[in-house]
Amino acid sequence: MLSTRLTNARFLTMDPDHPVAHDLGIWQGRIVGLDEAVTSLPAREVIDLQGATVLPGFIDAHVHLAWTGFKQHTPSIAGRTRIDDVLAVVEEAVIRKGSPGAWVSIAGYDQRALGRHLTAAELDQVSHGHKLFVLHDSGHGCVVNSAVLDLLPADIPHDNGFLAEGAMGAARALRLPHSQEELAEAIGRAARACLAEGVTACAEAGIGGTLLGHSPVELGAYQLAGEKGLLPLRVQLMVSADRLHPVAAHTDDGIPLALDLGLRTGFGDDRLSVGALKVFTDGGMMARTAALSSPYEGLDGAGQLQDDPDVLADTIVAGHLAGWQLAVHAIGDRAADVALDALERAQRLRPRPGARHRIEHAGLIRPDQLPRCARLGVSAVVQPNFLRYFGDDYAAIMGEERAPWLYRGRAFLDHGITLVGSSDRPVTDGSPLRAVQFMVERASESGRVIGPDEGITVDEALHAYTVAGAFACHWEDRVGSLTAGKLADLVVLGDDPRRVDTSRIGDIEVVATYVDGRDTGKAAS
């Protein structure tokens, strides 16, 4: 007997051996079979989906759940375009905080909306004895007041209170880490937001690190969230590379750096597991810290690497030698050069063709870098919604020649590079359907088409958020397609993305999201 049979639907399975089905059978959280294999079997529950379209649950291969959850409960200055209005919001948050000397966090900061960065002196006017930490929306910078600057070592660089990359990490380190209880609650809030958009599995892009980590015991917070029933989807955790340290392993192992006990990619179960090692090589385009091979259009700077190129390369190589899958953050083309050089050296030292190393973002990839990516077998984990929402700005700062290279689609596929969809939430909108729409039409919110030759088909875009996401996370034997034997993770849609006008894809209703064969909406009610 089946646990559940879903019937009267158009199942887009993403499985080439059985691409479309009308019935799907579930037993103990797994797909038993499709169509005639299950239609005549008795079931405890038969659910008529009334002609809906069903896809494998979307996989968001690059998210920040804890940050997303905290941001939901943090005072925000998003949308403000006048300095005075921003300062008024900050002052209101300070007054609500009460206790003098406490830290006050502010979200939603983006200097582009204001025309320039805030300054420490301006924040001092409204701080009332508190320590202010105003986080840039990119996660690659912050503005702090003098009370925070006074606590930092004298050699930490800043620009009138704006701290970028590692300097921001130094400011974050001054604060008491979040408790595991606080983290679990934030993770749960973000997880529910993912489910509402049809996401059934995701990869958390960097725990425990200086730049984006929230606690040195952050992995335990995810375990706690699972124990408390706050983790209703599958999560793979990338570990920040700055958690590695020298180990006295046997010389035959060839492991120079590792986590304690040799923990690495693959540890865990179907619900919570350790994924790739996250290595940051540069910053972000929003903050103008992505490392380019030539300056930003109209600006003097070309961004920055997170460290000396040799240090970054040694970290990448050490992670490879220790058996990790690598997720190398590289947004600018100069950063991509560093990543590709290091991955090439790593594979030469110890060939691991099945490592499935990843370039996170791959925001600006030159034509000459495409064959190298293909030769090394790396996946490109892109965020299409970056261009949907920030594309006008990104195209302007890249200039006419480089703009078509932004967050590519077609060129990756044509070179045989695995194209993986993701959101980087909460940096921008997490909706896979809106991202799929952009991948096809390549149009920003203003209607500007950016790199039209990089447009791909709807099927290819859906593949990036299902099959390719599973492949990038080493999950292809469990999720990514509606195939007998795989876990019953699926999303029920109000329309078929392949049949509606492209401009409507992002607005398709997510009717229900199933994980392990259970409707997560019903489970939460």
Short mmCIF file of C-alpha atoms in Angstrom, two decimals:
data_model
loop_
_atom_site.label_atom_id
_atom_site.label_comp_id
_atom_site.label_asym_id
_atom_site.label_seq_id
_atom_site.Cartn_x
_atom_site.Cartn_y
_atom_site.Cartn_z
CA MET A 1 0.00 0.00 0.00
CA LEU A 2 1.19 3.51 -0.83
CA SER A 3 1.35 6.23 1.79
CA THR A 4 0.12 8.76 -0.77
CA ARG A 5 -0.76 8.88 -4.42
CA LEU A 6 -0.74 12.26 -6.11
CA THR A 7 -2.97 12.26 -9.14
CA ASN A 8 -4.47 14.48 -11.84
CA ALA A 9 -1.36 16.62 -12.27
CA ARG A 10 1.28 17.35 -14.88
CA PHE A 11 4.50 16.06 -13.31
CA LEU A 12 7.58 17.56 -15.00
CA THR A 13 9.99 15.00 -13.61
CA MET A 14 13.32 16.36 -14.94
CA ASP A 15 14.11 12.70 -15.62
CA PRO A 16 14.78 12.13 -19.35
CA ASP A 17 13.68 8.47 -19.05
CA HIS A 18 10.16 9.52 -18.00
CA PRO A 19 9.87 13.29 -18.57
CA VAL A 20 6.14 13.78 -17.94
CA ALA A 21 3.72 11.86 -15.72
CA HIS A 22 0.17 12.14 -14.39
CA ASP A 23 0.38 10.04 -11.18
CA LEU A 24 3.10 9.70 -8.54
CA GLY A 25 3.20 7.21 -5.67
CA ILE A 26 4.89 7.77 -2.31
CA TRP A 27 5.84 5.30 0.43
CA GLN A 28 7.76 6.24 3.58
CA GLY A 29 8.94 9.54 2.15
CA ARG A 30 10.23 8.16 -1.14
CA ILE A 31 8.89 8.04 -4.67
CA VAL A 32 7.75 4.49 -5.45
CA GLY A 33 6.90 5.03 -9.09
CA LEU A 34 4.98 6.96 -11.71
CA ASP A 35 1.85 6.47 -13.79
CA GLU A 36 0.89 2.82 -14.46
CA ALA A 37 3.40 1.58 -11.89
CA VAL A 38 1.32 3.13 -9.10
CA THR A 39 -2.11 4.05 -10.51
CA SER A 40 -3.75 0.75 -9.49
CA LEU A 41 -2.03 0.46 -6.10
CA PRO A 42 -4.07 1.12 -2.94
CA ALA A 43 -3.07 4.24 -1.01
CA ARG A 44 -3.85 5.55 2.44
CA GLU A 45 -4.39 8.96 0.89
CA VAL A 46 -5.16 9.96 -2.67
CA ILE A 47 -4.69 13.66 -3.41
CA ASP A 48 -6.26 15.14 -6.51
CA LEU A 49 -4.04 18.05 -7.59
CA GLN A 50 -6.69 19.31 -10.00
CA GLY A 51 -4.47 19.71 -13.03
CA ALA A 52 -1.60 21.50 -11.26
CA THR A 53 1.99 21.36 -12.51
CA VAL A 54 4.47 19.54 -10.25
CA LEU A 55 8.25 19.79 -10.33
CA PRO A 56 11.01 18.38 -8.16
CA GLY A 57 11.51 20.64 -5.15
CA PHE A 58 13.75 23.56 -6.04
CA ILE A 59 17.33 23.42 -4.76
CA ASP A 60 18.89 26.74 -3.77
CA ALA A 61 22.60 25.96 -3.86
CA HIS A 62 23.80 29.15 -2.12
CA VAL A 63 21.89 30.77 0.74
CA HIS A 64 22.46 32.33 4.16
CA LEU A 65 19.66 31.09 6.37
CA ALA A 66 20.75 32.53 9.71
CA TRP A 67 21.48 35.94 8.18
CA THR A 68 18.09 35.84 6.43
CA GLY A 69 16.29 35.05 9.67
CA PHE A 70 18.08 37.76 11.64
CA LYS A 71 17.50 40.33 8.91
CA GLN A 72 13.75 39.78 9.15
CA HIS A 73 13.86 41.03 12.77
CA THR A 74 16.44 43.82 12.35
CA PRO A 75 15.55 47.51 11.90
CA SER A 76 16.10 48.39 8.25
CA ILE A 77 16.95 51.53 6.31
CA ALA A 78 16.15 49.90 2.95
CA GLY A 79 14.50 52.26 0.49
CA ARG A 80 15.68 55.45 2.19
CA THR A 81 17.43 57.83 -0.17
CA ARG A 82 18.18 60.76 2.17
CA ILE A 83 20.84 60.73 4.88
CA ASP A 84 18.53 62.49 7.35
CA ASP A 85 15.85 59.83 6.90
CA VAL A 86 18.41 57.07 7.44
CA LEU A 87 19.70 58.68 10.61
CA ALA A 88 16.15 59.07 11.92
CA VAL A 89 15.56 55.32 11.55
CA VAL A 90 18.86 54.56 13.24
CA GLU A 91 18.08 56.89 16.14
CA GLU A 92 14.67 55.31 16.61
CA ALA A 93 16.28 51.87 16.81
CA VAL A 94 18.82 53.15 19.33
CA ILE A 95 16.12 54.64 21.54
CA ARG A 96 14.14 51.38 21.46
CA LYS A 97 17.27 49.48 22.47
CA GLY A 98 17.50 51.30 25.76
CA SER A 99 20.55 50.10 27.68
CA PRO A 100 23.51 52.47 26.99
CA GLY A 101 26.61 50.87 25.55
CA ALA A 102 24.72 48.04 23.85
CA TRP A 103 25.21 47.04 20.23
CA VAL A 104 22.53 48.12 17.76
CA SER A 105 22.32 46.41 14.38
CA ILE A 106 20.80 48.03 11.31
CA ALA A 107 20.02 46.24 8.03
CA GLY A 108 19.23 47.41 4.50
CA TYR A 109 22.28 49.62 3.93
CA ASP A 110 23.28 50.33 0.33
CA GLN A 111 25.39 53.39 -0.43
CA ARG A 112 24.10 53.46 -4.01
CA ALA A 113 20.67 54.61 -2.81
CA LEU A 114 22.26 57.49 -0.91
CA GLY A 115 24.86 58.50 -3.47
CA ARG A 116 27.70 57.97 -0.98
CA HIS A 117 28.60 56.09 2.18
CA LEU A 118 27.42 57.06 5.63
CA THR A 119 30.16 58.19 7.97
CA ALA A 120 31.05 57.38 11.55
CA ALA A 121 30.59 61.05 12.44
CA GLU A 122 27.01 61.00 11.15
CA LEU A 123 26.24 57.86 13.14
CA ASP A 124 27.78 59.44 16.24
CA GLN A 125 25.05 62.09 16.10
CA VAL A 126 22.36 59.48 16.78
CA SER A 127 24.21 56.77 18.71
CA HIS A 128 23.50 58.02 22.26
CA GLY A 129 26.33 55.98 23.72
CA HIS A 130 25.56 52.78 21.78
CA LYS A 131 27.76 50.82 19.40
CA LEU A 132 26.29 50.94 15.90
CA PHE A 133 26.79 48.28 13.24
CA VAL A 134 25.10 49.08 9.91
CA LEU A 135 25.47 46.07 7.62
CA HIS A 136 25.78 46.53 3.87
CA ASP A 137 23.20 44.53 1.94
CA SER A 138 25.96 42.66 0.12
CA GLY A 139 27.39 41.30 3.37
CA HIS A 140 30.79 42.61 2.33
CA GLY A 141 30.96 45.80 4.35
CA CYS A 142 29.47 47.84 7.16
CA VAL A 143 29.48 51.32 8.63
CA VAL A 144 30.17 51.73 12.34
CA ASN A 145 30.33 54.69 14.71
CA SER A 146 33.29 55.99 16.67
CA ALA A 147 32.44 53.83 19.69
CA VAL A 148 33.21 50.77 17.56
CA LEU A 149 36.22 52.28 15.80
CA ASP A 150 37.76 53.02 19.19
CA LEU A 151 37.69 49.30 20.01
CA LEU A 152 39.41 48.19 16.81
CA PRO A 153 43.18 47.79 16.47
CA ALA A 154 44.86 50.82 14.93
CA ASP A 155 45.90 48.86 11.82
CA ILE A 156 42.34 48.02 10.77
CA PRO A 157 41.63 50.15 7.66
CA HIS A 158 38.41 52.09 7.28
CA ASP A 159 37.01 54.95 5.22
CA ASN A 160 35.30 57.35 7.62
CA GLY A 161 33.72 54.40 9.41
CA PHE A 162 33.08 52.15 6.39
CA LEU A 163 34.76 48.78 6.90
CA ALA A 164 35.10 46.36 3.98
CA GLU A 165 35.71 42.62 3.93
CA GLY A 166 38.27 41.53 6.56
CA ALA A 167 38.02 44.87 8.35
CA MET A 168 34.29 44.27 8.75
CA GLY A 169 35.12 40.84 10.14
CA ALA A 170 37.27 42.48 12.80
CA ALA A 171 34.29 44.60 13.89
CA ARG A 172 31.98 41.57 13.96
CA ALA A 173 34.50 39.77 16.15
CA LEU A 174 34.09 42.42 18.85
CA ARG A 175 30.52 41.28 19.47
CA LEU A 176 29.35 38.39 21.60
CA PRO A 177 28.30 35.58 19.22
CA HIS A 178 24.63 34.77 18.89
CA SER A 179 23.45 31.94 21.09
CA GLN A 180 22.54 28.63 19.48
CA GLU A 181 18.94 29.22 20.56
CA GLU A 182 18.83 32.58 18.77
CA LEU A 183 20.44 31.05 15.70
CA ALA A 184 18.00 28.14 15.61
CA GLU A 185 15.03 30.50 15.70
CA ALA A 186 16.50 32.64 12.89
CA ILE A 187 17.26 29.56 10.80
CA GLY A 188 13.68 28.39 11.26
CA ARG A 189 12.25 31.70 10.06
CA ALA A 190 14.38 31.60 6.93
CA ALA A 191 13.58 27.96 6.26
CA ARG A 192 9.86 28.70 6.24
CA ALA A 193 10.46 31.49 3.71
CA CYS A 194 12.31 29.02 1.48
CA LEU A 195 9.45 26.52 1.61
CA ALA A 196 6.95 29.19 0.63
CA GLU A 197 8.92 29.64 -2.61
CA GLY A 198 9.11 25.93 -3.37
CA VAL A 199 12.66 25.37 -2.10
CA THR A 200 13.05 21.97 -0.45
CA ALA A 201 16.84 21.85 -0.09
CA CYS A 202 19.59 24.44 0.15
CA ALA A 203 23.27 24.92 0.80
CA GLU A 204 24.18 27.33 3.61
CA ALA A 205 27.12 29.27 2.19
CA GLY A 206 29.59 29.57 5.03
CA ILE A 207 29.25 28.85 8.74
CA GLY A 208 31.66 29.64 11.54
CA GLY A 209 33.82 32.10 9.61
CA THR A 210 35.02 35.61 10.29
CA LEU A 211 33.17 37.25 7.41
CA LEU A 212 29.68 35.72 7.61
CA GLY A 213 29.75 33.33 10.56
CA HIS A 214 27.53 33.95 13.57
CA SER A 215 29.17 31.72 16.16
CA PRO A 216 32.17 29.39 16.51
CA VAL A 217 29.64 26.67 17.40
CA GLU A 218 27.27 27.47 14.53
CA LEU A 219 26.93 23.90 13.28
CA GLY A 220 25.40 22.99 16.62
CA ALA A 221 22.70 25.61 16.06
CA TYR A 222 21.57 23.79 12.92
CA GLN A 223 21.45 20.55 14.87
CA LEU A 224 19.38 22.32 17.51
CA ALA A 225 17.04 23.69 14.86
CA GLY A 226 16.50 20.16 13.57
CA GLU A 227 15.86 18.81 17.06
CA LYS A 228 13.30 21.55 17.72
CA GLY A 229 11.45 20.93 14.46
CA LEU A 230 12.60 24.26 13.01
CA LEU A 231 14.40 22.79 10.02
CA PRO A 232 11.65 21.60 7.65
CA LEU A 233 13.90 21.31 4.58
CA ARG A 234 17.26 19.77 3.71
CA VAL A 235 20.32 21.83 4.50
CA GLN A 236 23.93 21.32 3.51
CA LEU A 237 26.45 23.41 5.44
CA MET A 238 29.50 24.96 3.82
CA VAL A 239 32.27 25.48 6.36
CA SER A 240 34.32 28.67 6.15
CA ALA A 241 37.94 27.95 5.24
CA ASP A 242 39.28 30.08 8.09
CA ARG A 243 38.10 27.28 10.43
CA LEU A 244 40.84 24.99 9.08
CA HIS A 245 44.00 24.59 11.13
CA PRO A 246 47.22 22.53 10.96
CA VAL A 247 46.80 18.89 11.98
CA ALA A 248 49.35 16.20 12.80
CA ALA A 249 47.90 13.68 10.35
CA HIS A 250 49.85 10.73 8.96
CA THR A 251 52.15 11.80 6.15
CA ASP A 252 50.49 9.30 3.79
CA ASP A 253 47.22 11.23 4.17
CA GLY A 254 48.80 14.39 2.75
CA ILE A 255 46.48 16.63 4.78
CA PRO A 256 48.15 19.91 5.81
CA LEU A 257 45.03 21.63 7.18
CA ALA A 258 41.73 20.22 8.45
CA LEU A 259 38.89 20.54 10.89
CA ASP A 260 39.10 18.59 14.11
CA LEU A 261 38.63 14.82 13.67
CA GLY A 262 39.11 15.24 9.92
CA LEU A 263 35.49 16.27 9.37
CA ARG A 264 34.91 17.09 5.70
CA THR A 265 32.40 17.15 2.84
CA GLY A 266 29.84 14.35 3.05
CA PHE A 267 29.37 13.97 6.81
CA GLY A 268 25.73 13.91 7.91
CA ASP A 269 22.43 12.57 6.65
CA ASP A 270 19.60 13.39 4.25
CA ARG A 271 18.41 16.31 6.38
CA LEU A 272 21.60 17.97 7.63
CA SER A 273 25.06 17.43 6.24
CA VAL A 274 28.46 19.05 5.79
CA GLY A 275 29.04 20.24 2.25
CA ALA A 276 31.81 22.23 0.63
CA LEU A 277 34.63 24.24 2.13
CA LYS A 278 33.85 27.93 1.50
CA VAL A 279 36.83 30.04 0.40
CA PHE A 280 36.40 33.79 -0.15
CA THR A 281 38.73 35.24 -2.78
CA ASP A 282 37.12 38.67 -3.27
CA GLY A 283 34.18 40.87 -2.27
CA GLY A 284 31.00 41.96 -4.05
CA MET A 285 29.91 44.24 -6.87
CA MET A 286 27.40 46.15 -4.76
CA ALA A 287 30.18 47.27 -2.43
CA ARG A 288 32.63 47.66 -5.36
CA THR A 289 34.98 45.13 -3.75
CA ALA A 290 34.70 42.32 -6.33
CA ALA A 291 38.23 41.89 -7.73
CA LEU A 292 38.41 42.82 -11.43
CA SER A 293 41.31 42.63 -13.87
CA SER A 294 40.64 46.26 -14.85
CA PRO A 295 38.90 49.10 -12.98
CA TYR A 296 35.18 49.58 -12.59
CA GLU A 297 33.74 51.85 -15.27
CA GLY A 298 34.01 55.45 -14.10
CA LEU A 299 35.92 54.54 -10.93
CA ASP A 300 39.60 54.35 -10.08
CA GLY A 301 39.48 51.04 -8.19
CA ALA A 302 39.29 47.46 -9.42
CA GLY A 303 38.08 45.89 -6.17
CA GLN A 304 40.16 43.76 -3.87
CA LEU A 305 41.18 40.23 -3.10
CA GLN A 306 40.52 38.97 0.40
CA ASP A 307 44.21 38.18 0.91
CA ASP A 308 47.49 37.78 -0.91
CA PRO A 309 46.87 35.61 -4.00
CA ASP A 310 49.42 33.02 -2.85
CA VAL A 311 47.72 32.73 0.55
CA LEU A 312 44.33 32.26 -1.09
CA ALA A 313 45.75 29.66 -3.47
CA ASP A 314 47.42 27.74 -0.64
CA THR A 315 44.10 27.62 1.23
CA ILE A 316 42.29 26.26 -1.82
CA VAL A 317 44.98 23.64 -2.41
CA ALA A 318 45.00 22.61 1.26
CA GLY A 319 41.23 22.13 1.21
CA HIS A 320 41.48 19.97 -1.88
CA LEU A 321 44.25 17.86 -0.35
CA ALA A 322 42.16 17.38 2.80
CA GLY A 323 39.36 15.84 0.74
CA TRP A 324 36.93 18.72 0.65
CA GLN A 325 34.68 19.80 -2.14
CA LEU A 326 35.55 23.47 -2.62
CA ALA A 327 33.10 26.33 -3.02
CA VAL A 328 35.27 29.25 -4.06
CA HIS A 329 33.61 32.66 -3.85
CA ALA A 330 34.82 34.52 -6.93
CA ILE A 331 32.69 37.34 -8.31
CA GLY A 332 35.21 39.36 -10.31
CA ASP A 333 37.28 37.99 -13.18
CA ARG A 334 40.56 38.58 -11.34
CA ALA A 335 39.26 36.53 -8.43
CA ALA A 336 38.22 33.83 -10.90
CA ASP A 337 41.80 33.73 -12.21
CA VAL A 338 43.08 33.13 -8.69
CA ALA A 339 40.49 30.40 -8.12
CA LEU A 340 41.15 28.62 -11.42
CA ASP A 341 44.93 28.76 -11.01
CA ALA A 342 44.66 27.25 -7.53
CA LEU A 343 42.19 24.54 -8.53
CA GLU A 344 44.42 23.59 -11.44
CA ARG A 345 47.42 23.26 -9.11
CA ALA A 346 45.36 21.27 -6.61
CA GLN A 347 44.18 18.78 -9.22
CA ARG A 348 47.72 18.43 -10.52
CA LEU A 349 49.02 17.59 -7.02
CA ARG A 350 46.23 15.12 -6.24
CA PRO A 351 43.80 14.38 -9.07
CA ARG A 352 40.21 14.14 -7.82
CA PRO A 353 38.00 14.24 -10.92
CA GLY A 354 34.87 13.62 -8.82
CA ALA A 355 35.44 16.51 -6.43
CA ARG A 356 32.86 18.74 -8.16
CA HIS A 357 34.50 21.97 -7.06
CA ARG A 358 32.32 25.05 -7.47
CA ILE A 359 32.80 28.69 -8.32
CA GLU A 360 30.30 30.60 -6.22
CA HIS A 361 28.77 33.56 -8.10
CA ALA A 362 31.06 33.52 -11.18
CA GLY A 363 29.77 37.05 -11.61
CA LEU A 364 32.17 38.19 -14.33
CA ILE A 365 33.77 35.44 -16.39
CA ARG A 366 35.82 36.47 -19.42
CA PRO A 367 35.57 34.45 -22.66
CA ASP A 368 39.10 33.07 -22.17
CA GLN A 369 38.17 31.72 -18.73
CA LEU A 370 35.29 29.57 -19.99
CA PRO A 371 37.44 26.73 -21.43
CA ARG A 372 39.44 26.61 -18.20
CA CYS A 373 36.27 26.23 -16.13
CA ALA A 374 35.16 23.42 -18.40
CA ARG A 375 38.53 21.67 -18.33
CA LEU A 376 38.59 21.72 -14.51
CA GLY A 377 35.04 20.41 -14.26
CA VAL A 378 33.87 23.20 -11.95
CA SER A 379 30.22 24.14 -11.54
CA ALA A 380 29.16 27.78 -11.87
CA VAL A 381 26.76 28.60 -9.02
CA VAL A 382 25.10 31.82 -10.17
CA GLN A 383 22.47 34.19 -8.75
CA PRO A 384 20.23 35.30 -11.64
CA ASN A 385 18.19 37.62 -9.43
CA PHE A 386 21.27 39.80 -8.89
CA LEU A 387 20.88 41.04 -12.45
CA ARG A 388 17.10 41.13 -12.23
CA TYR A 389 17.30 43.65 -9.36
CA PHE A 390 20.79 45.19 -9.70
CA GLY A 391 21.46 44.66 -13.38
CA ASP A 392 21.23 48.29 -14.48
CA ASP A 393 23.89 49.25 -11.95
CA TYR A 394 26.11 46.24 -12.63
CA ALA A 395 25.98 46.79 -16.39
CA ALA A 396 26.91 50.46 -15.92
CA ILE A 397 29.95 49.73 -13.73
CA MET A 398 31.16 46.96 -16.06
CA GLY A 399 30.83 48.99 -19.26
CA GLU A 400 29.75 47.94 -22.72
CA GLU A 401 32.41 45.27 -23.30
CA ARG A 402 32.11 43.45 -19.96
CA ALA A 403 28.37 43.73 -19.24
CA PRO A 404 27.48 40.74 -21.48
CA TRP A 405 29.81 38.56 -19.36
CA LEU A 406 27.80 39.11 -16.16
CA TYR A 407 26.27 36.03 -14.53
CA ARG A 408 26.38 34.03 -17.72
CA GLY A 409 24.00 31.28 -18.77
CA ARG A 410 24.33 30.14 -22.37
CA ALA A 411 28.12 30.35 -22.49
CA PHE A 412 28.46 28.06 -19.47
CA LEU A 413 26.14 25.47 -20.99
CA ASP A 414 27.75 25.67 -24.43
CA HIS A 415 31.13 24.94 -22.85
CA GLY A 416 29.78 21.97 -20.89
CA ILE A 417 29.98 23.78 -17.54
CA THR A 418 27.31 22.78 -15.03
CA LEU A 419 25.08 25.82 -14.48
CA VAL A 420 23.56 25.91 -10.99
CA GLY A 421 20.86 28.30 -9.82
CA SER A 422 20.87 29.96 -6.41
CA SER A 423 19.79 33.13 -4.62
CA ASP A 424 22.38 34.21 -2.02
CA ARG A 425 19.36 35.20 0.07
CA PRO A 426 19.01 37.61 1.84
CA VAL A 427 21.21 39.68 -0.48
CA THR A 428 18.32 39.61 -2.93
CA ASP A 429 15.02 37.91 -3.70
CA GLY A 430 15.12 34.15 -3.16
CA SER A 431 12.37 33.10 -5.57
CA PRO A 432 13.56 30.39 -7.99
CA LEU A 433 10.70 31.14 -10.37
CA ARG A 434 11.69 34.80 -10.69
CA ALA A 435 15.28 33.67 -11.25
CA VAL A 436 14.16 31.22 -13.93
CA GLN A 437 12.33 34.06 -15.68
CA PHE A 438 15.48 36.19 -15.70
CA MET A 439 17.64 33.33 -16.99
CA VAL A 440 15.38 33.11 -20.03
CA GLU A 441 14.70 36.77 -20.81
CA ARG A 442 17.81 38.41 -19.22
CA ALA A 443 15.80 41.54 -18.40
CA SER A 444 16.27 43.71 -15.32
CA GLU A 445 13.29 45.25 -13.53
CA SER A 446 13.63 48.34 -15.69
CA GLY A 447 13.36 46.19 -18.81
CA ARG A 448 17.02 46.53 -19.76
CA VAL A 449 18.28 43.36 -21.43
CA ILE A 450 21.74 42.40 -20.16
CA GLY A 451 23.76 39.95 -22.22
CA PRO A 452 20.89 38.73 -24.40
CA ASP A 453 23.13 36.05 -25.93
CA GLU A 454 23.36 34.47 -22.46
CA GLY A 455 19.63 33.66 -22.36
CA ILE A 456 18.73 29.99 -21.96
CA THR A 457 15.53 27.96 -22.33
CA VAL A 458 12.95 27.44 -19.59
CA ASP A 459 13.86 23.75 -19.42
CA GLU A 460 17.53 24.61 -18.97
CA ALA A 461 16.73 27.13 -16.24
CA LEU A 462 14.54 24.62 -14.38
CA HIS A 463 17.37 22.09 -14.71
CA ALA A 464 19.70 24.58 -12.99
CA TYR A 465 17.39 24.71 -9.97
CA THR A 466 16.76 20.97 -9.74
CA VAL A 467 19.08 18.43 -11.37
CA ALA A 468 22.15 20.69 -11.45
CA GLY A 469 21.61 21.85 -7.88
CA ALA A 470 21.48 18.24 -6.73
CA PHE A 471 24.65 17.46 -8.68
CA ALA A 472 26.53 20.43 -7.20
CA CYS A 473 25.63 19.25 -3.68
CA HIS A 474 26.36 15.53 -4.33
CA TRP A 475 22.65 14.84 -3.85
CA GLU A 476 21.80 13.44 -7.29
CA ASP A 477 21.02 9.98 -5.92
CA ARG A 478 18.41 11.45 -3.57
CA VAL A 479 16.77 14.57 -5.02
CA GLY A 480 16.65 16.75 -8.13
CA SER A 481 14.22 14.68 -10.21
CA LEU A 482 10.94 12.85 -9.68
CA THR A 483 12.40 9.38 -10.09
CA ALA A 484 11.47 6.11 -8.38
CA GLY A 485 13.66 5.58 -5.33
CA LYS A 486 14.40 9.26 -4.72
CA LEU A 487 13.08 11.30 -1.83
CA ALA A 488 9.59 12.69 -2.37
CA ASP A 489 10.49 16.39 -2.43
CA LEU A 490 8.34 18.35 -4.86
CA VAL A 491 6.68 21.68 -5.52
CA VAL A 492 3.12 22.11 -6.76
CA LEU A 493 2.67 25.12 -9.05
CA GLY A 494 -0.43 26.95 -10.20
CA ASP A 495 0.79 26.93 -13.81
CA ASP A 496 3.38 25.34 -16.07
CA PRO A 497 6.52 27.51 -16.48
CA ARG A 498 7.06 25.98 -19.90
CA ARG A 499 3.61 26.93 -21.20
CA VAL A 500 3.03 30.46 -19.90
CA ASP A 501 4.49 33.60 -21.39
CA THR A 502 8.03 34.10 -20.11
CA SER A 503 7.06 37.38 -18.46
CA ARG A 504 4.61 35.49 -16.20
CA ILE A 505 6.94 32.77 -14.89
CA GLY A 506 8.01 34.73 -11.81
CA ASP A 507 4.39 35.25 -10.76
CA ILE A 508 3.32 31.59 -10.88
CA GLU A 509 1.76 30.60 -7.56
CA VAL A 510 3.54 28.05 -5.36
CA VAL A 511 0.50 26.03 -4.27
CA ALA A 512 2.27 23.53 -2.00
CA THR A 513 5.73 22.27 -1.11
CA TYR A 514 6.32 18.64 -0.18
CA VAL A 515 9.35 17.31 1.72
CA ASP A 516 9.60 13.56 2.35
CA GLY A 517 6.17 13.22 0.78
CA ARG A 518 4.47 15.52 3.27
CA ASP A 519 2.81 18.82 2.50
CA THR A 520 4.86 21.22 4.63
CA GLY A 521 2.05 23.78 4.64
CA LYS A 522 -0.35 21.31 6.22
CA ALA A 523 2.29 20.15 8.66
CA ALA A 524 2.82 23.73 9.84
CA SER A 525 -0.89 24.46 10.27
#
